[in-house]
XYZ file of C-alpha atoms in Angstrom:
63
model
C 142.772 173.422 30.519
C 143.849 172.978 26.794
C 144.055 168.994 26.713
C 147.026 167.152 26.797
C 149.097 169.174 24.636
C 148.209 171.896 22.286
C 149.832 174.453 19.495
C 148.824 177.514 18.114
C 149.812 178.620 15.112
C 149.101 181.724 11.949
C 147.228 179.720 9.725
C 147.191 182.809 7.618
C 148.509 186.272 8.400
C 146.056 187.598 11.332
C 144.021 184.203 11.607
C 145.400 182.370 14.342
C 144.159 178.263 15.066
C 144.534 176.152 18.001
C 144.979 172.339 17.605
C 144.175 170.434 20.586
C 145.028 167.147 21.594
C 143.213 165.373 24.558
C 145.109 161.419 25.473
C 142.420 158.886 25.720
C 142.038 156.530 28.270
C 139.378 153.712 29.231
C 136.684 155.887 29.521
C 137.406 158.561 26.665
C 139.031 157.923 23.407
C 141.749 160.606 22.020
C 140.032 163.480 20.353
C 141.819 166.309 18.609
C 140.314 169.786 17.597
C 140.959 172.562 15.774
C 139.815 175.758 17.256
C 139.474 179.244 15.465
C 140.388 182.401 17.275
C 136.865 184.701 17.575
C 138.062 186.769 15.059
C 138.559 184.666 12.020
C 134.838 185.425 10.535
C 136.104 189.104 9.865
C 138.660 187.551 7.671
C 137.306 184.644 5.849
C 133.686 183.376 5.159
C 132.172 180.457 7.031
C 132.745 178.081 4.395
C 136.693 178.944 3.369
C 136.776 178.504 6.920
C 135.441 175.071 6.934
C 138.047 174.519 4.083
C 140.920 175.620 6.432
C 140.005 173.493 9.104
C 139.630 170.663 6.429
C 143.178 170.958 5.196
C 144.652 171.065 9.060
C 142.606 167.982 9.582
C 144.049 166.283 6.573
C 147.190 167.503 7.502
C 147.144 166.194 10.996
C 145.739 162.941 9.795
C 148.442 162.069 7.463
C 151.532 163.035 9.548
C-alpha cells in the first residue's frame, strides 16, 4: 500500500521520485515522504540527492 494518495514523477530525466502521503488520524499524525527509485545513486551522489529531496520538501511545504 502507497498511503493515502501518492504521485510519481521525473524529478530529472531518468530519476524518478515518489511522494507519499499517509492521512492521520487519532493514533498517527499525517506523514509525507519522498521516496527515490533504487536507481538514483547511479545518477547523482548521495548528497545532491539529499539536495533534491530538500527542494521537493520545500516545495511541498509551501504549496
Amino acid at each position: 500500500e502507497w498511503g493515502s494518495a501518492s504521485f510519481v514523477f521525473q524529478a530529472l530525466p531518468r530519476l524518478p521520485l515518489m511522494v507519499t502521503y499517509w492521512l492521520g488520524d487519532e493514533d498517527f499524525p499525517s506523514a509525507c515522504k519522498i521516496m527515490f527509485d533504487e536507481s538514483a545513486s547511479h545518477y547523482l551522489p548521495i548528497d545532491a540527492c539529499a539536495i533534491l529531496g530538500g527542494m521537493v520538501a520545500k516545495k511541498i511545504i509551501h504549496s
